Amino acid sequence: MGIRKDESAEPRTGTGLYAHVVGWGMAVPDIVITNQDLEAIVETNDEWIRTRTGIRERRIAGERESTSSLGLKAARRALEVANMLPTDIDLIIVATSTPENVFPSAACLIQNGLGATRAGAFDLSAACSGFVYGVEMASQAIRSGSIRAAVVIGAETMTRILNWQDRGTCILFGDGAGAIVLRASEAEGGVLSAVLRSDGSGGDLLGLPAVGSIDLLNSDYVNDEHTLNKMHMNGGEVFKFATRVITESIHQALEKANLSIEDLSLIVPHQANMRIIQAAARALKIAPEMFMSNLERYGNTSAASIPIALCEAVQEGRIKPDDNIAFVGFGGGLTWAAMILRWGDPRPVDRRSEALINQGRREFSYFLVRIRASLRRFSRRISKLFGRSNRIQRLRDKADRLD
Ligand code: COA
């Protein structure tokens, strides 16, 4: 079991640094939509959805929830588990297909909500593979010595981009967020290998036409089937693609890490469809129980599904220190990605008092964020008021001149 030090197929970075997962957190909305609830919206039924997908219910964001508000909650929980401060973070990556804005990014909104004043922040677009892409980007930045710590978040409000008349897609997706904290250490472990792949020729199989990149009025891309800001999918083709790339990319990532499938304790896959997971298990010749699955309760939460499943796997005690685990994602683009990690926080166990002090400092940072936001709102109101009185003064001046 485990990595033989000198045989690692991952290129050596020269820094001797590894990127370890030291914190994790998730956030899902409280509102639950069951399959039965969907029967009132489209012509479908619980039995069809369960047998074809494995999904029973999903969460849907409330009016006051958004991609970044869910992502922020998940990130704060991950920092708490990591026992780190927002100012310890050098980089925030948010994998999402449903940001509130093209800019400012969801990552910048979360950076502000954390008070992570020393962090760079950006959104990453690789659909349902985005979280694995993000972890690899952050891990490489850590291994190169460019940064010490990063928060990687997968956050989505998929239900806001669904076509609620299309029963082939609207039954599949849900909202939520998950986050991890990655931290540099000289102890061997953490992210061991990754394989990132794409095939843009399959871009039409799964898409979300958005404003900006093409002349929408003259484009064939937006037509009767492809509506602006609504997701479309060719379910059958995506199904075949998914089962193929899960197997292929896990084998490739294992090879890069000099491990074999027997060395893995758990695979945390993108949660799209139970039948995809079962088909991948058959192809890999492993028991379906080797795959973590919670899609029954959340549906497909796109980039958020792997970190949410990871959090629940840890909570359920399915991942222990020194376990080798795999992430595998696939989705629009087309994109896919697999990653092998050695689980475990290399830091010595923190003393209780330090954890309490850090808790207080985090709370203070979040308090400052709120104060800063209120002050900004207040100063905007004041300047508006002054702006108005300036305008009134200018009108008066004009009137005076007319006299
Ligand atoms: N409820 C009831 N019937 C439905 C339905 C629904 N929600 N959606 C489709 N149907 C019907 C179809 O109209 C079709 O009826 P017909 O035979 O009378 O024409 C029948 O069910 C079979 O449809 P089909 O699309 O062949 O079903 P399927 O077994 O391929 O399952 C998916 C459809 C979407 C569940 C499946 O293709 C899938 O999960 N694909 C992968 C999607 C995915 O994971 N995407 C995200 C990747 S990141």
Coordinates of C-alpha atoms and ligand atoms in Angstrom, one line a residue:
M1 CA 0.0 0.0 0.0
G2 CA 1.0 3.6 -0.4
I3 CA 3.5 5.5 -2.5
R4 CA 7.1 4.3 -2.9
K5 CA 8.9 7.5 -2.5
D6 CA 11.4 7.4 -5.4
E7 CA 9.0 5.8 -7.9
S8 CA 6.4 8.6 -7.9
A9 CA 5.4 9.3 -11.5
E10 CA 4.4 12.9 -10.7
P11 CA 7.1 15.3 -11.8
R12 CA 9.2 16.5 -8.9
T13 CA 8.6 20.2 -8.2
G14 CA 12.0 20.7 -6.5
T15 CA 10.3 22.4 -3.6
G16 CA 9.6 19.2 -1.7
L17 CA 6.1 20.6 -0.9
Y18 CA 2.9 18.7 -1.0
A19 CA -0.7 20.0 -1.0
H20 CA -2.7 18.5 1.8
V21 CA -6.5 18.7 2.5
V22 CA -6.7 20.1 6.0
G23 CA -10.3 21.4 6.0
W24 CA -13.7 20.7 4.4
G25 CA -17.2 22.1 4.7
M26 CA -20.5 22.0 2.9
A27 CA -23.7 24.0 2.7
V28 CA -27.0 23.1 1.2
P29 CA -30.3 25.0 1.1
D30 CA -33.0 24.0 3.6
I31 CA -35.7 23.7 0.9
V32 CA -36.2 20.1 -0.3
I33 CA -37.9 19.3 -3.6
T34 CA -39.0 15.6 -3.8
N35 CA -39.7 13.6 -6.9
Q36 CA -43.4 13.8 -5.9
D37 CA -43.1 17.6 -5.9
L38 CA -41.8 17.5 -9.5
E39 CA -44.9 15.5 -10.6
A40 CA -46.8 18.8 -10.2
I41 CA -44.4 20.6 -12.5
V42 CA -43.6 18.2 -15.4
E43 CA -45.1 14.9 -16.6
T44 CA -42.9 12.5 -14.6
N45 CA -43.1 10.2 -11.6
D46 CA -41.1 9.2 -8.6
E47 CA -40.6 5.6 -9.8
W48 CA -39.2 6.8 -13.2
I49 CA -36.8 9.2 -11.6
R50 CA -35.6 6.8 -9.0
T51 CA -35.0 3.8 -11.3
R52 CA -33.4 5.9 -14.1
T53 CA -31.2 8.1 -11.9
G54 CA -31.2 7.0 -8.2
I55 CA -32.4 10.5 -7.2
R56 CA -35.2 10.9 -4.6
E57 CA -34.9 14.6 -3.7
R58 CA -32.8 17.7 -4.2
R59 CA -32.3 21.1 -2.5
I60 CA -33.3 24.3 -4.0
A61 CA -31.9 27.7 -3.1
G62 CA -34.2 30.1 -1.3
E63 CA -34.8 33.7 -2.4
R64 CA -32.0 35.1 -0.3
E65 CA -29.5 32.3 -1.2
S66 CA -27.1 32.4 -4.1
T67 CA -24.0 30.6 -5.4
S68 CA -21.6 32.8 -3.4
S69 CA -23.7 32.7 -0.2
L70 CA -23.7 28.9 -0.2
G71 CA -20.0 28.9 -1.2
L72 CA -19.2 31.3 1.6
K73 CA -20.9 29.1 4.2
A74 CA -19.0 26.1 3.0
A75 CA -15.7 27.9 2.9
R76 CA -16.2 29.2 6.5
R77 CA -16.9 25.7 7.7
A78 CA -13.8 24.4 5.9
L79 CA -11.7 27.1 7.5
E80 CA -13.1 26.1 10.9
V81 CA -12.1 22.4 10.4
A82 CA -8.7 23.6 9.2
N83 CA -8.4 25.8 12.2
M84 CA -7.0 28.6 10.0
L85 CA -7.7 32.3 9.6
P86 CA -9.1 33.9 6.4
T87 CA -5.8 35.9 6.3
D88 CA -3.9 32.6 6.0
I89 CA -5.4 32.0 2.6
D90 CA -3.4 33.0 -0.5
L91 CA -5.9 31.8 -3.2
I92 CA -9.6 31.2 -3.6
I93 CA -10.9 29.3 -6.6
V94 CA -14.6 28.8 -7.1
A95 CA -15.6 26.1 -9.6
T96 CA -19.1 27.1 -10.8
S97 CA -21.3 27.3 -13.9
T98 CA -23.9 29.4 -12.1
P99 CA -22.1 32.5 -10.7
E100 CA -24.3 35.6 -9.9
N101 CA -22.2 37.7 -12.3
V102 CA -19.7 37.3 -15.0
F103 CA -17.8 39.7 -12.9
P104 CA -17.3 40.3 -10.0
S105 CA -16.6 36.6 -9.7
A106 CA -18.3 34.4 -7.1
A107 CA -14.7 33.9 -5.8
C108 CA -14.3 37.7 -5.2
L109 CA -17.7 37.8 -3.4
I110 CA -16.6 34.9 -1.2
Q111 CA -13.1 36.5 -0.6
N112 CA -14.8 39.6 0.7
G113 CA -17.3 37.6 2.8
L114 CA -14.4 35.8 4.4
G115 CA -12.2 38.8 4.9
A116 CA -9.4 36.9 3.1
T117 CA -7.5 40.1 2.5
R118 CA -4.3 38.4 1.2
A119 CA -6.0 36.1 -1.3
G120 CA -6.2 36.2 -5.1
A121 CA -9.6 34.9 -6.2
F122 CA -11.1 33.7 -9.5
D123 CA -13.9 31.5 -10.9
L124 CA -13.2 28.4 -12.9
S125 CA -15.4 27.2 -15.7
A126 CA -15.2 23.5 -16.3
A127 CA -18.8 22.5 -15.5
C128 CA -19.1 19.4 -13.3
S129 CA -15.4 18.7 -13.5
G130 CA -14.6 22.1 -12.2
F131 CA -13.9 21.2 -8.6
V132 CA -11.2 18.6 -9.6
Y133 CA -9.7 21.1 -12.0
G134 CA -9.7 23.7 -9.2
V135 CA -8.0 21.4 -6.7
E136 CA -5.3 20.6 -9.2
M137 CA -4.6 24.3 -10.0
A138 CA -4.4 25.1 -6.3
S139 CA -2.3 22.0 -5.6
Q140 CA 0.2 22.9 -8.3
A141 CA 0.5 26.5 -7.0
I142 CA 1.3 25.0 -3.6
R143 CA 3.7 22.5 -4.9
S144 CA 5.6 25.1 -6.8
G145 CA 6.0 27.2 -3.7
S146 CA 4.0 30.1 -5.1
I147 CA 1.4 29.9 -2.4
R148 CA 1.0 28.3 1.0
A149 CA -2.8 27.8 1.3
A150 CA -5.9 27.8 -0.8
V151 CA -9.6 27.4 -0.5
V152 CA -11.2 25.5 -3.4
I153 CA -15.0 25.7 -3.6
G154 CA -17.6 24.0 -5.8
A155 CA -20.8 26.0 -5.6
E156 CA -23.9 26.0 -7.8
T157 CA -27.5 27.2 -8.0
M158 CA -28.3 24.8 -10.9
T159 CA -32.1 25.1 -10.3
R160 CA -31.9 28.7 -11.6
I161 CA -30.7 27.7 -15.0
L162 CA -33.0 24.8 -15.6
N163 CA -35.7 24.7 -18.2
W164 CA -38.6 23.6 -15.9
Q165 CA -40.5 22.4 -19.0
D166 CA -37.8 19.9 -20.0
R167 CA -38.4 16.7 -17.9
G168 CA -35.2 15.2 -19.3
T169 CA -33.1 17.8 -17.3
C170 CA -35.1 19.5 -14.6
I171 CA -35.4 16.3 -12.5
L172 CA -31.7 15.8 -12.3
F173 CA -30.2 18.9 -10.7
G174 CA -30.0 20.6 -7.3
D175 CA -28.2 23.4 -5.5
G176 CA -25.4 23.4 -2.9
A177 CA -21.7 24.1 -2.2
G178 CA -18.7 22.3 -0.8
A179 CA -15.2 23.5 0.0
I180 CA -11.8 22.3 1.0
V181 CA -8.7 24.0 2.4
L182 CA -5.4 22.9 0.9
R183 CA -2.2 23.6 2.7
A184 CA 1.5 23.2 2.0
S185 CA 3.6 20.7 3.9
E186 CA 6.8 18.9 3.4
A187 CA 5.2 15.6 4.6
E188 CA 4.5 13.4 1.6
G189 CA 0.9 12.9 0.8
G190 CA -2.1 15.1 -0.1
V191 CA -2.7 15.4 -3.9
L192 CA -0.7 12.7 -5.5
S193 CA -1.7 12.9 -9.1
A194 CA -4.3 14.4 -11.5
V195 CA -5.5 13.9 -15.0
L196 CA -7.4 16.8 -16.6
R197 CA -9.0 16.3 -20.1
S198 CA -11.4 18.0 -22.5
D199 CA -13.1 17.5 -25.8
G200 CA -14.7 20.6 -27.2
S201 CA -16.1 18.7 -30.1
G202 CA -18.8 17.4 -27.7
G203 CA -19.7 20.9 -26.5
D204 CA -23.2 20.7 -28.0
L205 CA -24.1 17.7 -25.8
L206 CA -24.4 19.7 -22.7
G207 CA -24.6 23.5 -22.6
L208 CA -25.8 26.7 -21.1
P209 CA -25.8 29.5 -23.7
A210 CA -24.9 32.8 -22.0
V211 CA -24.5 36.3 -23.1
G212 CA -21.2 37.6 -24.4
S213 CA -19.2 35.2 -26.5
I214 CA -21.3 35.0 -29.6
D215 CA -23.7 37.1 -31.7
L216 CA -26.7 35.6 -30.2
L217 CA -29.2 37.0 -32.7
N218 CA -27.4 35.5 -35.6
S219 CA -26.2 32.3 -34.0
D220 CA -27.3 28.8 -34.7
Y221 CA -26.2 28.0 -31.2
V222 CA -29.2 29.6 -29.6
N223 CA -32.3 28.2 -31.3
D224 CA -35.5 26.4 -30.4
E225 CA -33.6 23.8 -28.3
H226 CA -30.9 26.0 -26.9
T227 CA -32.3 28.9 -24.9
L228 CA -30.3 31.7 -23.5
N229 CA -29.4 31.1 -19.8
K230 CA -31.2 27.7 -19.8
M231 CA -29.4 24.4 -19.7
H232 CA -29.8 21.8 -22.5
M233 CA -28.5 18.2 -22.6
N234 CA -28.4 15.1 -24.8
G235 CA -28.8 12.7 -21.9
G236 CA -28.1 9.4 -23.7
E237 CA -24.8 10.6 -25.2
V238 CA -23.6 12.2 -22.0
F239 CA -24.4 8.9 -20.2
K240 CA -22.1 7.0 -22.6
F241 CA -19.4 9.6 -22.4
A242 CA -19.5 9.6 -18.6
T243 CA -19.1 5.8 -18.1
R244 CA -16.2 5.8 -20.6
V245 CA -14.2 8.6 -19.1
I246 CA -14.6 7.6 -15.4
T247 CA -12.9 4.3 -16.0
E248 CA -10.2 5.7 -18.3
S249 CA -9.2 8.7 -16.2
I250 CA -9.1 6.8 -12.9
H251 CA -6.7 4.3 -14.4
Q252 CA -4.6 7.1 -15.8
A253 CA -4.5 9.0 -12.5
L254 CA -3.6 5.8 -10.6
E255 CA -0.8 5.1 -13.0
K256 CA 0.6 8.6 -12.5
A257 CA 0.6 8.0 -8.8
N258 CA 2.2 4.6 -9.1
L259 CA -0.8 3.0 -7.5
S260 CA -3.4 0.4 -8.5
I261 CA -7.1 0.2 -8.0
E262 CA -6.6 -2.1 -5.0
D263 CA -4.8 0.7 -3.2
L264 CA -7.9 2.9 -3.2
S265 CA -10.2 3.0 -0.2
L266 CA -12.9 5.2 -1.7
I267 CA -13.8 6.9 -5.0
V268 CA -15.7 10.2 -4.6
P269 CA -17.3 10.6 -8.1
H270 CA -19.3 13.5 -9.5
Q271 CA -22.9 12.6 -8.5
A272 CA -24.8 12.5 -11.7
N273 CA -26.6 9.2 -12.0
M274 CA -26.6 6.0 -9.9
R275 CA -26.5 4.0 -13.1
I276 CA -23.4 5.8 -14.3
I277 CA -21.7 4.9 -11.0
Q278 CA -22.8 1.3 -11.3
A279 CA -21.6 1.0 -14.9
A280 CA -18.2 2.5 -13.9
A281 CA -17.9 0.1 -11.0
R282 CA -18.5 -2.8 -13.4
A283 CA -15.9 -1.5 -15.8
L284 CA -13.4 -1.0 -13.1
K285 CA -14.3 -4.5 -11.7
I286 CA -14.9 -3.1 -8.2
A287 CA -17.8 -3.2 -5.8
P288 CA -20.3 -0.2 -6.3
E289 CA -19.8 0.4 -2.5
M290 CA -16.3 1.7 -3.3
F291 CA -18.0 4.8 -4.7
M292 CA -19.3 7.4 -2.3
S293 CA -22.8 8.3 -3.3
N294 CA -25.3 10.7 -1.8
L295 CA -27.1 11.8 -5.0
E296 CA -30.3 10.2 -3.7
R297 CA -30.6 13.3 -1.4
Y298 CA -29.1 16.1 -3.5
G299 CA -29.4 15.2 -7.2
N300 CA -26.6 16.5 -9.4
T301 CA -25.2 19.7 -7.9
S302 CA -22.6 20.0 -10.7
A303 CA -19.2 21.4 -9.5
A304 CA -20.5 21.1 -5.9
S305 CA -21.2 17.4 -5.9
I306 CA -17.7 16.1 -5.2
P307 CA -16.9 18.3 -2.3
I308 CA -20.4 17.7 -0.8
A309 CA -20.0 13.9 -1.2
L310 CA -16.5 14.2 0.3
C311 CA -17.7 16.0 3.4
E312 CA -20.4 13.4 4.0
A313 CA -17.9 10.6 3.4
V314 CA -15.7 12.1 6.1
Q315 CA -18.7 12.6 8.5
E316 CA -19.7 8.9 7.9
G317 CA -16.2 7.8 8.8
R318 CA -15.6 6.4 5.3
I319 CA -12.3 8.2 5.0
K320 CA -9.4 7.7 7.5
P321 CA -5.9 9.1 7.7
D322 CA -3.5 7.6 5.2
D323 CA -6.3 6.3 3.0
N324 CA -5.8 6.7 -0.8
I325 CA -8.9 8.2 -2.3
A326 CA -9.9 9.3 -5.8
F327 CA -12.0 12.1 -7.1
V328 CA -13.5 11.8 -10.6
G329 CA -15.6 14.4 -12.4
F330 CA -17.1 14.8 -15.9
G331 CA -19.4 17.2 -17.6
G332 CA -20.0 20.0 -20.0
G333 CA -17.2 21.1 -22.3
L334 CA -16.8 18.2 -22.6
T335 CA -14.5 18.0 -19.6
W336 CA -13.4 15.3 -17.3
A337 CA -10.8 14.9 -14.5
A338 CA -9.5 12.3 -12.0
M339 CA -7.3 12.8 -9.0
I340 CA -5.6 10.6 -6.4
L341 CA -5.1 11.9 -2.9
R342 CA -3.6 10.6 0.3
W343 CA -5.9 11.7 3.1
G344 CA -4.6 13.2 6.3
D345 CA -3.6 16.4 8.0
P346 CA 0.2 16.4 8.5
R347 CA 0.1 19.1 11.2
P348 CA 0.5 18.1 14.9
V349 CA -2.9 18.1 16.7
D350 CA -3.7 21.7 17.7
R351 CA -4.0 22.6 21.3
R352 CA -7.6 23.3 22.3
S353 CA -6.8 26.9 23.3
E354 CA -5.3 27.7 19.9
A355 CA -8.5 26.4 18.2
L356 CA -10.6 28.7 20.5
I357 CA -8.4 31.7 19.8
N358 CA -8.6 31.1 16.0
Q359 CA -12.4 30.7 16.3
G360 CA -12.6 34.1 18.0
R361 CA -10.3 35.7 15.3
R362 CA -12.4 34.2 12.5
E363 CA -15.6 35.5 14.1
F364 CA -14.0 38.9 14.4
S365 CA -12.9 38.9 10.8
Y366 CA -16.5 38.1 9.7
F367 CA -17.8 40.8 12.0
L368 CA -15.4 43.3 10.4
V369 CA -16.7 42.3 6.9
R370 CA -20.3 43.1 8.1
I371 CA -19.2 46.5 9.5
R372 CA -17.3 47.3 6.4
A373 CA -20.3 46.4 4.2
S374 CA -22.7 48.6 6.4
L375 CA -20.2 51.5 6.3
R376 CA -20.0 51.2 2.5
R377 CA -23.8 51.2 2.2
F378 CA -24.0 54.2 4.5
S379 CA -21.3 56.2 2.7
R380 CA -23.1 55.4 -0.7
R381 CA -26.3 56.8 0.7
I382 CA -24.6 59.9 2.0
S383 CA -22.9 60.6 -1.3
K384 CA -26.2 60.0 -3.1
L385 CA -27.8 62.6 -0.8
F386 CA -25.0 65.0 -1.4
G387 CA -25.1 64.3 -5.1
R388 CA -28.8 65.1 -5.0
S389 CA -28.3 68.3 -3.1
N390 CA -25.5 69.3 -5.5
R391 CA -27.9 68.8 -8.4
I392 CA -30.6 70.9 -6.6
Q393 CA -27.9 73.5 -5.9
R394 CA -27.0 73.5 -9.6
L395 CA -30.7 73.9 -10.6
R396 CA -30.9 76.8 -8.1
D397 CA -27.8 78.3 -9.6
K398 CA -29.3 78.0 -13.1
A399 CA -32.6 79.5 -11.8
D400 CA -30.6 82.4 -10.2
R401 CA -28.9 83.0 -13.5
L402 CA -32.2 83.1 -15.3
D403 CA -33.4 85.8 -12.9
Ligands
COA1 N1 -40.1 11.3 -16.4 C1 -40.7 10.4 -17.2 N2 -40.4 10.0 -18.4 C2 -39.3 10.6 -18.9 C3 -38.6 11.6 -18.2 C4 -39.0 11.9 -17.0 N3 -38.4 12.9 -16.2 N4 -37.6 12.0 -19.0 C5 -37.6 11.4 -20.1 N5 -38.7 10.5 -20.1 C6 -39.1 9.6 -21.1 C7 -38.6 10.0 -22.5 O1 -39.5 10.9 -23.1 C8 -38.7 8.6 -23.2 O2 -40.0 8.4 -23.6 P1 -40.3 7.6 -25.0 O3 -39.7 6.3 -24.9 O4 -41.8 7.5 -25.0 O5 -39.7 8.5 -26.0 C9 -38.3 7.7 -22.1 O6 -38.5 8.3 -20.9 C10 -36.8 7.3 -22.2 O7 -36.0 8.4 -22.3 P2 -34.5 8.4 -22.4 O8 -34.0 9.8 -22.6 O9 -34.0 7.3 -23.4 O10 -34.2 7.9 -20.9 P3 -32.8 7.4 -20.3 O11 -32.9 6.0 -19.8 O12 -31.6 7.7 -21.2 O13 -32.7 8.4 -19.1 C11 -31.5 10.3 -18.3 C12 -32.6 9.8 -19.3 C13 -31.4 11.8 -18.6 C14 -31.9 10.0 -16.9 C15 -30.2 9.6 -18.7 O14 -29.9 9.7 -20.1 C16 -29.0 10.3 -18.0 O15 -29.0 10.3 -16.8 N6 -28.0 10.8 -18.7 C17 -26.8 11.4 -18.1 C18 -27.2 12.8 -17.8 C19 -26.2 13.4 -16.9 O16 -25.8 12.8 -15.9 N7 -25.9 14.6 -17.1 C20 -25.1 15.4 -16.3 C21 -23.7 15.1 -16.6 S1 -22.7 16.2 -15.7

